[in-house]
PDB file of C-alpha atoms and ligand atoms in Angstrom:
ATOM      1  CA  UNK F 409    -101.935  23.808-102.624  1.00  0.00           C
ATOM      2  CA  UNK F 410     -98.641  23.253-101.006  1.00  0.00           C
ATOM      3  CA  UNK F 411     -98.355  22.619 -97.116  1.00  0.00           C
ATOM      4  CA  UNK F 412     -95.374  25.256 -96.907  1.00  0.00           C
ATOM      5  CA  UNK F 413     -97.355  28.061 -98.154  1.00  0.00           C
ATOM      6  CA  UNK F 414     -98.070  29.851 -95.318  1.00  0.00           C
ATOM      7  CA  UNK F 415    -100.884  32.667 -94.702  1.00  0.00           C
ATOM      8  CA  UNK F 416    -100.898  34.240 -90.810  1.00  0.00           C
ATOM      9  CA  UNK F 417    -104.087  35.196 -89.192  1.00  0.00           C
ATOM     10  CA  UNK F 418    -104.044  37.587 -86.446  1.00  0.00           C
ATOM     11  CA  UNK F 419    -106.356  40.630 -85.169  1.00  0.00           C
ATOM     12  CA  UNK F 420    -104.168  42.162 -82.626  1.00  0.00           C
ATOM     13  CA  UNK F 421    -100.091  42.638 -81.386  1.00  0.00           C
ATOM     14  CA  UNK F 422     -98.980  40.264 -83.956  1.00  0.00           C
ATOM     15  CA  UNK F 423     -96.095  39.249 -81.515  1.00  0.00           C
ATOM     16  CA  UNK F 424     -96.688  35.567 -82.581  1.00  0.00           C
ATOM     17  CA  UNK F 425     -96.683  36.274 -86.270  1.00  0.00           C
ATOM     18  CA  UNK F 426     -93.304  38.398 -85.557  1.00  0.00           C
ATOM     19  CA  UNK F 427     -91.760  35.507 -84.003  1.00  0.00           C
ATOM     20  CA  UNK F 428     -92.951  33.274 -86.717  1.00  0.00           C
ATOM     21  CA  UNK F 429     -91.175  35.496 -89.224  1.00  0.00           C
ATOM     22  CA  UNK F 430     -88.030  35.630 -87.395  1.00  0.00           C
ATOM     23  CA  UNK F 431     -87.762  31.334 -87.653  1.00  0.00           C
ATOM     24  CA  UNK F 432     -88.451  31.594 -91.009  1.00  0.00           C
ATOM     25  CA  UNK F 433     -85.229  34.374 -91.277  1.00  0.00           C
ATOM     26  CA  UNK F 434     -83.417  32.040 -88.515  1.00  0.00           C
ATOM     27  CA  UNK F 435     -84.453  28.513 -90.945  1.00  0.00           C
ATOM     28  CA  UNK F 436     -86.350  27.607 -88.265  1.00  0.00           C
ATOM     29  CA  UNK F 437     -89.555  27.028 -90.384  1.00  0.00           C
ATOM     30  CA  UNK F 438     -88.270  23.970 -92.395  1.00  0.00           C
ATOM     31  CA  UNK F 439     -89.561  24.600 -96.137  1.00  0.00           C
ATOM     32  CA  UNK F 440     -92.449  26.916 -94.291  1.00  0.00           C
ATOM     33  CA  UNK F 441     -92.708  30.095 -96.197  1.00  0.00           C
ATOM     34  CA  UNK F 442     -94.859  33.354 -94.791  1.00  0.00           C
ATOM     35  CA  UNK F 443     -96.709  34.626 -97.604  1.00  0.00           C
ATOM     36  CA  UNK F 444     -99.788  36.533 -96.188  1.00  0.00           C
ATOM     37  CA  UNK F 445    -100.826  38.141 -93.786  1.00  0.00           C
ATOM     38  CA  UNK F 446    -104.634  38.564 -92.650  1.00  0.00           C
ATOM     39  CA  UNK F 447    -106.574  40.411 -90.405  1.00  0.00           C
ATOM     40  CA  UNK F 448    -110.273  41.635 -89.988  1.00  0.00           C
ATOM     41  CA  UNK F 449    -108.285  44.759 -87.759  1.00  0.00           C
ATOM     42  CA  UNK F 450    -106.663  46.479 -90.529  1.00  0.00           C
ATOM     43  CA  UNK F 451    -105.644  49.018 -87.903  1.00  0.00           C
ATOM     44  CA  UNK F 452    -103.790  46.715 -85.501  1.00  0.00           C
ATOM     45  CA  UNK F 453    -100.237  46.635 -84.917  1.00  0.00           C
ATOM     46  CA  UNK F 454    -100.003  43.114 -87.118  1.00  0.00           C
ATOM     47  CA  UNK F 455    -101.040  44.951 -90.070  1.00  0.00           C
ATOM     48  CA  UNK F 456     -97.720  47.308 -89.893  1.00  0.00           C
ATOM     49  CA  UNK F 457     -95.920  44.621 -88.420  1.00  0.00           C
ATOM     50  CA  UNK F 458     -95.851  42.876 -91.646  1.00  0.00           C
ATOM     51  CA  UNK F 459     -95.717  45.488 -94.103  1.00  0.00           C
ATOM     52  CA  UNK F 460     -92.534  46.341 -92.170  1.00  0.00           C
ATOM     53  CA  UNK F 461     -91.604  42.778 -92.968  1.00  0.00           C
ATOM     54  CA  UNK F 462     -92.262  42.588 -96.408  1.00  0.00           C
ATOM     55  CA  UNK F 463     -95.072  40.525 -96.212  1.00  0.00           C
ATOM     56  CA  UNK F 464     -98.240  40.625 -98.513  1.00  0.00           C
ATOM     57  CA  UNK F 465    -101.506  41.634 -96.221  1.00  0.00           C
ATOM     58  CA  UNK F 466    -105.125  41.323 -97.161  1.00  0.00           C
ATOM     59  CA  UNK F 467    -107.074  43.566 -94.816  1.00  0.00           C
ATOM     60  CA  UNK F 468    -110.365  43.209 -94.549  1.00  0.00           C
ATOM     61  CA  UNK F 469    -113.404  44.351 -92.308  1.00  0.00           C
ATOM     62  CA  UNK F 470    -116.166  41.496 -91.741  1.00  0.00           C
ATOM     63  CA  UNK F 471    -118.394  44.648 -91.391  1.00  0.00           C
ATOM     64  CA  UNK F 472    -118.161  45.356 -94.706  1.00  0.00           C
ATOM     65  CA  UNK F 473    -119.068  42.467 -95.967  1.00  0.00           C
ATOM     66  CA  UNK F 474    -123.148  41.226 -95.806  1.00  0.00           C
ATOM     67  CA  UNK F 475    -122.227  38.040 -94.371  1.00  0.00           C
ATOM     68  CA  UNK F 476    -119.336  36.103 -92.155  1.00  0.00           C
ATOM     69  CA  UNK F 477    -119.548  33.897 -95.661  1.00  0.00           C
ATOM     70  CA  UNK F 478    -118.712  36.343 -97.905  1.00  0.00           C
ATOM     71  CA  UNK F 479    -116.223  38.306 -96.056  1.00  0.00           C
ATOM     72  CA  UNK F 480    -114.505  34.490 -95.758  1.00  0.00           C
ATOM     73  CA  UNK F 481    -115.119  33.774 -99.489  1.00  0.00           C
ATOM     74  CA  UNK F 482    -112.994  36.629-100.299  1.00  0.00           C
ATOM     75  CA  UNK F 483    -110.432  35.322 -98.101  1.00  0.00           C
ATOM     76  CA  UNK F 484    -110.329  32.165 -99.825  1.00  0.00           C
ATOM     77  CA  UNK F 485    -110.599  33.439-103.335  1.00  0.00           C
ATOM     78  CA  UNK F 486    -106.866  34.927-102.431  1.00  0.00           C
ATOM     79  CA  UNK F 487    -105.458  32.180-100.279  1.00  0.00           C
ATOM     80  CA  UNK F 488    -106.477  30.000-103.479  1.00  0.00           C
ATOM     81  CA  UNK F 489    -104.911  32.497-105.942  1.00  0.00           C
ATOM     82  CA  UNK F 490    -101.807  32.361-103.758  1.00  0.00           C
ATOM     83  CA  UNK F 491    -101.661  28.562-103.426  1.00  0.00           C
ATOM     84  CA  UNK F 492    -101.594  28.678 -99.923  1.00  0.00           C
ATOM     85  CA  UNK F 493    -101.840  25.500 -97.853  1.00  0.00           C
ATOM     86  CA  UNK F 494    -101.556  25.750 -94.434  1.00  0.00           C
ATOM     87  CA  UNK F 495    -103.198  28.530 -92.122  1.00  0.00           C
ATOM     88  CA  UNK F 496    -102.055  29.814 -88.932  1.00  0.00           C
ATOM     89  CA  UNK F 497    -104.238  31.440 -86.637  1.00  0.00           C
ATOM     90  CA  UNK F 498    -102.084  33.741 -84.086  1.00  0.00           C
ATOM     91  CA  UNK F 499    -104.150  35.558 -82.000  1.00  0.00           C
ATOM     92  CA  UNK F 500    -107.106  35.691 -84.777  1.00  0.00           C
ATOM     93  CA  UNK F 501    -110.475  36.679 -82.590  1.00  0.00           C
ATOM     94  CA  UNK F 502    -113.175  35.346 -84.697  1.00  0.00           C
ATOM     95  CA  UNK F 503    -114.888  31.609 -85.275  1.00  0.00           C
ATOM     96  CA  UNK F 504    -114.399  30.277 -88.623  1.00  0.00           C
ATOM     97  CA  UNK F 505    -117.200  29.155 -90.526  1.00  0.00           C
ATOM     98  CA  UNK F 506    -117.384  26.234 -93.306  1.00  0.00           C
ATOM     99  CA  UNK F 507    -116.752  28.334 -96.094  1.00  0.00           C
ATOM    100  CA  UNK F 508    -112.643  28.566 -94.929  1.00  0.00           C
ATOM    101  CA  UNK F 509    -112.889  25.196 -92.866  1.00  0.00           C
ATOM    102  CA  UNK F 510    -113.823  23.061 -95.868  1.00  0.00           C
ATOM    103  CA  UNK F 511    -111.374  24.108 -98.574  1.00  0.00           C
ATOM    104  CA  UNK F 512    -108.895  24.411 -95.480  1.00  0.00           C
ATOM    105  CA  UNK F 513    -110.071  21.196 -93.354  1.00  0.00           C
ATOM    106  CA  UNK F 514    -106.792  19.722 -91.416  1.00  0.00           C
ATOM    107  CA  UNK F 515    -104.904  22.594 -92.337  1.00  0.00           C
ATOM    108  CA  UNK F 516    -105.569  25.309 -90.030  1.00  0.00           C
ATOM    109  CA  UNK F 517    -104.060  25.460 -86.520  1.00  0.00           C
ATOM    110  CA  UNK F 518    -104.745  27.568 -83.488  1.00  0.00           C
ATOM    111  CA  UNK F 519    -102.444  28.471 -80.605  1.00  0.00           C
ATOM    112  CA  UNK F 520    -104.500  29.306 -77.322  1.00  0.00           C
ATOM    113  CA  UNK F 521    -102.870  29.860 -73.800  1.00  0.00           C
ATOM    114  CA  UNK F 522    -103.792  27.567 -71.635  1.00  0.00           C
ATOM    115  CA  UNK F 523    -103.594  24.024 -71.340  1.00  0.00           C
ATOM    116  CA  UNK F 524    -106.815  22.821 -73.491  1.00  0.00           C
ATOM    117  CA  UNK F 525    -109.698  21.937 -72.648  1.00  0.00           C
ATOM    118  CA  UNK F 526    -109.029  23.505 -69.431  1.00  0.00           C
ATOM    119  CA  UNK F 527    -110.061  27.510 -70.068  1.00  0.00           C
ATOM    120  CA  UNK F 528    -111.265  27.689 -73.669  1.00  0.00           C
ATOM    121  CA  UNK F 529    -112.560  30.885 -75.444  1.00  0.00           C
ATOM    122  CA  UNK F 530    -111.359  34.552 -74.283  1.00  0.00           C
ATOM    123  CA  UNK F 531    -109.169  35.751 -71.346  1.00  0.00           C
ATOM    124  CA  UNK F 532    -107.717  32.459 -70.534  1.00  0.00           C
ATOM    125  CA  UNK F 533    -104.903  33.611 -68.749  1.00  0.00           C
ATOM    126  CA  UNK F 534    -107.216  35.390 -66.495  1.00  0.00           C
ATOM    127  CA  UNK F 535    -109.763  32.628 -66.938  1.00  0.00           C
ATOM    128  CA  UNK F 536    -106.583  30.226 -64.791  1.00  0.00           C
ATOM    129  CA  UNK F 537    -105.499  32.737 -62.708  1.00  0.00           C
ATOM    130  CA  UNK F 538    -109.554  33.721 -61.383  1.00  0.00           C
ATOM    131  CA  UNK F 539    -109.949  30.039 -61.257  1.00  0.00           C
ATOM    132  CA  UNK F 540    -106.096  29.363 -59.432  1.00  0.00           C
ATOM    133  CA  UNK F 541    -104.393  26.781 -60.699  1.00  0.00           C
ATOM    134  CA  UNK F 542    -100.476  26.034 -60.080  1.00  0.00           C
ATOM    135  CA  UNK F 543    -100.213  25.124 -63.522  1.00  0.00           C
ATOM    136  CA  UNK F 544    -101.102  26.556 -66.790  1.00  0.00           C
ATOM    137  CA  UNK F 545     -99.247  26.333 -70.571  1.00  0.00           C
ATOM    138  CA  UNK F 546     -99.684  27.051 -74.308  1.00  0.00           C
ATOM    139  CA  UNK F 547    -101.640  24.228 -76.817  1.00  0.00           C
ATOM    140  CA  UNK F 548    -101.152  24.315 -80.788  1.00  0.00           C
ATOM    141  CA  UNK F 549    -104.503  22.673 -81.948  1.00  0.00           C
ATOM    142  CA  UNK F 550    -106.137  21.877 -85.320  1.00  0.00           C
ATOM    143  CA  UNK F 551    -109.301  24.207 -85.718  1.00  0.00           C
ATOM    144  CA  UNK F 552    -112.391  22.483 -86.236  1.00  0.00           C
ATOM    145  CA  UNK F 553    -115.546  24.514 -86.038  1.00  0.00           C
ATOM    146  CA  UNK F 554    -115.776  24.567 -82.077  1.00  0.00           C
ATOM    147  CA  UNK F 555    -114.074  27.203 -79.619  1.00  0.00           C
ATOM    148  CA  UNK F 556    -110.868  25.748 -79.321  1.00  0.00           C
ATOM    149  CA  UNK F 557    -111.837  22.146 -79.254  1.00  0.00           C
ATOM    150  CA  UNK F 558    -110.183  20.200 -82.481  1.00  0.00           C
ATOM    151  CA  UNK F 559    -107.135  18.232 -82.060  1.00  0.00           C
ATOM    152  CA  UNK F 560    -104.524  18.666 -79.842  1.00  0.00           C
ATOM    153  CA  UNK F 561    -100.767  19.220 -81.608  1.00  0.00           C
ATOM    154  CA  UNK F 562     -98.620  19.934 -79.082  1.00  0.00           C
ATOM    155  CA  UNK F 563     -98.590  21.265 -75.514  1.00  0.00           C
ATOM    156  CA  UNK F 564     -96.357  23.100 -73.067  1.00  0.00           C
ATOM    157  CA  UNK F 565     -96.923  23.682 -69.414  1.00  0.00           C
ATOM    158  CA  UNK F 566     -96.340  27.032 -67.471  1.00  0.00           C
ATOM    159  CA  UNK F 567     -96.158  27.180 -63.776  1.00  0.00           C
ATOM    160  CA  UNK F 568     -98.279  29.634 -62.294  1.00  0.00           C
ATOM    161  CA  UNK F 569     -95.910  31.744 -59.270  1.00  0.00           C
ATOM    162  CA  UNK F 570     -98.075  32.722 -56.427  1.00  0.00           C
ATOM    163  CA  UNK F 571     -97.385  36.581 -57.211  1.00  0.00           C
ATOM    164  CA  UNK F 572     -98.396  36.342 -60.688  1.00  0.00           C
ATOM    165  CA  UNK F 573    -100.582  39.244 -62.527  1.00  0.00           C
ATOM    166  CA  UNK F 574    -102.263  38.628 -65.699  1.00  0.00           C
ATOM    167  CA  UNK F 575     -99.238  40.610 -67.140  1.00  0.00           C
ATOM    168  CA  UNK F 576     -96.554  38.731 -65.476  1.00  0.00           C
ATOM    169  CA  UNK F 577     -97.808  35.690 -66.078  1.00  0.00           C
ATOM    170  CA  UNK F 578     -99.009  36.171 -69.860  1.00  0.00           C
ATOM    171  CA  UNK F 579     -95.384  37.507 -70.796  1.00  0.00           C
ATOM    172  CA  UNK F 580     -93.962  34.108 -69.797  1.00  0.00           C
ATOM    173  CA  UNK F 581     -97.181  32.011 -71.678  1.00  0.00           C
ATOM    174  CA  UNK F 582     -95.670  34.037 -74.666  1.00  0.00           C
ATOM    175  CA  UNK F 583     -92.136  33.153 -74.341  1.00  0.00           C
ATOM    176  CA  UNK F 584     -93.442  29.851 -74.245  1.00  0.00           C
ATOM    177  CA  UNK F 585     -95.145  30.539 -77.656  1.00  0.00           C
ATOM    178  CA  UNK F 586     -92.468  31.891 -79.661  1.00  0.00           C
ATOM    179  CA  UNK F 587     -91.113  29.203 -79.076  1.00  0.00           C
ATOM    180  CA  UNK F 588     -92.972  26.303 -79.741  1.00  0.00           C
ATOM    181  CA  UNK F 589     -95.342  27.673 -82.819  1.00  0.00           C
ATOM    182  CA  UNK F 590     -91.976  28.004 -84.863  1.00  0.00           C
ATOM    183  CA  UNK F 591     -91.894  24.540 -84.108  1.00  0.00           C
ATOM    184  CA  UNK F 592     -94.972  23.005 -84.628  1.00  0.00           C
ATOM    185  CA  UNK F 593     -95.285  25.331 -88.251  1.00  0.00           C
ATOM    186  CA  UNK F 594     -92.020  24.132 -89.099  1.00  0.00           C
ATOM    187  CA  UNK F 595     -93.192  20.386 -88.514  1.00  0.00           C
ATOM    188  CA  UNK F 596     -96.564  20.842 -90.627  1.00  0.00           C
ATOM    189  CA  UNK F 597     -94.862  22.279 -93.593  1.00  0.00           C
ATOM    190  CA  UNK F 598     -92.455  19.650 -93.323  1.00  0.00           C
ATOM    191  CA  UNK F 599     -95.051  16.916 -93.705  1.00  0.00           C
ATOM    192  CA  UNK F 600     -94.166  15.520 -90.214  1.00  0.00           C
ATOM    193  CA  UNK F 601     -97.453  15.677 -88.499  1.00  0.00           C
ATOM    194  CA  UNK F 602    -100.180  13.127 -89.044  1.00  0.00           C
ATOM    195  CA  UNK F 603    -103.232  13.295 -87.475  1.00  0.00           C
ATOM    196  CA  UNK F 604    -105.459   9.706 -86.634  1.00  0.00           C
ATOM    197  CA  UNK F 605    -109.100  10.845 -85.412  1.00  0.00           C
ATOM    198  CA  UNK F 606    -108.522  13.005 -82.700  1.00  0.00           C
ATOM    199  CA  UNK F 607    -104.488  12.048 -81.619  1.00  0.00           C
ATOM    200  CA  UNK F 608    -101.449  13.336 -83.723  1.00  0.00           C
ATOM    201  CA  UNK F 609     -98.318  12.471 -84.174  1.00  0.00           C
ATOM    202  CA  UNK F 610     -95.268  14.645 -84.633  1.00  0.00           C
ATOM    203  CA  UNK F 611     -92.145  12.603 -86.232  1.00  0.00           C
ATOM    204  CA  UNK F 612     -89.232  14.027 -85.308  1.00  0.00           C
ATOM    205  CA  UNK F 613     -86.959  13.482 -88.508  1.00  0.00           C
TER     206      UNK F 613
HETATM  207  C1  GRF R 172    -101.545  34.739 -77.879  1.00  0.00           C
HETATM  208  O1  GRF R 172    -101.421  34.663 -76.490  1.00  0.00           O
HETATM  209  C2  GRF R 172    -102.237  33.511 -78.407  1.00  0.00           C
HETATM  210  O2  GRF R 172    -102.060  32.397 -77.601  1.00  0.00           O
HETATM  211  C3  GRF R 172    -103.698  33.916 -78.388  1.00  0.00           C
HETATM  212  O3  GRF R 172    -103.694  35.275 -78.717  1.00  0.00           O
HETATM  213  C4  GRF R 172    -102.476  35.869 -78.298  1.00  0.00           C
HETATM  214  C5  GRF R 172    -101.950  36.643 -79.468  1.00  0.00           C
HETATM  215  O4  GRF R 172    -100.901  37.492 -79.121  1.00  0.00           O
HETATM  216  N1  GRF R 172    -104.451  33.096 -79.303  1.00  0.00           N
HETATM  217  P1  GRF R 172    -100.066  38.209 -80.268  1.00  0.00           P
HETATM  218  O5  GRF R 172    -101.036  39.022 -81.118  1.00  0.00           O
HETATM  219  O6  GRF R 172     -99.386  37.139 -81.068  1.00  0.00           O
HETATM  220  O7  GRF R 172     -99.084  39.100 -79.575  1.00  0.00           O
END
């Protein structure tokens, strides 16, 4: 298993993964290589999004499957046959379960868009702006089996304007994104992220 073998999770736009293939295009991914795509929405917009890229997908539907388990043990059958190392969750709308968080433990990270633990779990833009706070952001966290609870990577605020919408104020949490996922997945594949308990550190060399 190699740390810069990347496979992208995602259920929905894919605008994440798409700017996570551009840095790796732009060398903005270190040795980080996209390999695979997954999704459990082999209908969404990720799904053509990647084949457009070039990039392998496996496409599966949990409801096919007689268990969360086994629709996961097929996943990791191929992310083992592919040797990859490191999975990023972009916009992936399921909990994982031990089967993919053993084999995988410390090596899957989450982006969520808000400034954890405030607003965990779904609609957290909407979750800040119902509950009106002047400032909200973007975290990159390691996934442990909790709703967005394992250890925090890295963390960017947003301020929230006193006009905002949900839309207005989600496009600019995803500029924020494109931006700093790149970064962090660039950093993990590098080797330059260690993690002590529940704090990491990100060397910057
Ligand atoms: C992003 O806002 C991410 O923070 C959250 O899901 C959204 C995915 O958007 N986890 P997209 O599919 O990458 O466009």
């Amino acid at each position: 298993m190699q740390w810069s073998r990347i496979a992208v999770f995602a259920s929905g736009q894919g605008s994440n993964f798409a700017a996570l293939v551009e840095a790796q295009r732009a060398g903005r991914l270190g040795p980080g290589s996209i390999d695979l795509l997954v999704s459990d929405k082999p209908e969404a917009p990720v799904a053509q999004r990647a084949e457009e890229a070039g990039i392998s997908t496996l496409l599966l539907r949990p409801k096919d499957f007689a268990s969360r388990e086994l629709y996961e043990a097929e996943i990791v059958a191929e992310l083992q046959r592919r040797e990859i190392g490191l999975i990023v969750l972009a916009g992936y709308m399921r909990l994982i379960t031990p089967v993919l968080l053993t084999p995988y433990a410390g090596r899957i990270i989450n982006i969520h868009p808000s400034l954890l633990p405030a607003f965990a779990g779904k609609d957290a833009i909407g979750q800040a702006l119902d509950y009106g706070v002047k400032l909200t952001g973007v975290t990159v966290h390691f996934v442990d089996g909790g709703m967005d609870t394992g250890p925090v990577i890295a963390q960017r605020s947003v301020v929230v304007e006193d006009n905002d919408t949900a839309g207005s104020l989600a496009e600019r949490i995803h500029m924020v994104e494109y931006g700093l996922y790149p970064e962090v997945v660039g950093a993990l594949a590098s080797g330059r992220i260690e993690l002590d308990g529940r704090k990491t550190i990100i060397r910057h060399s």
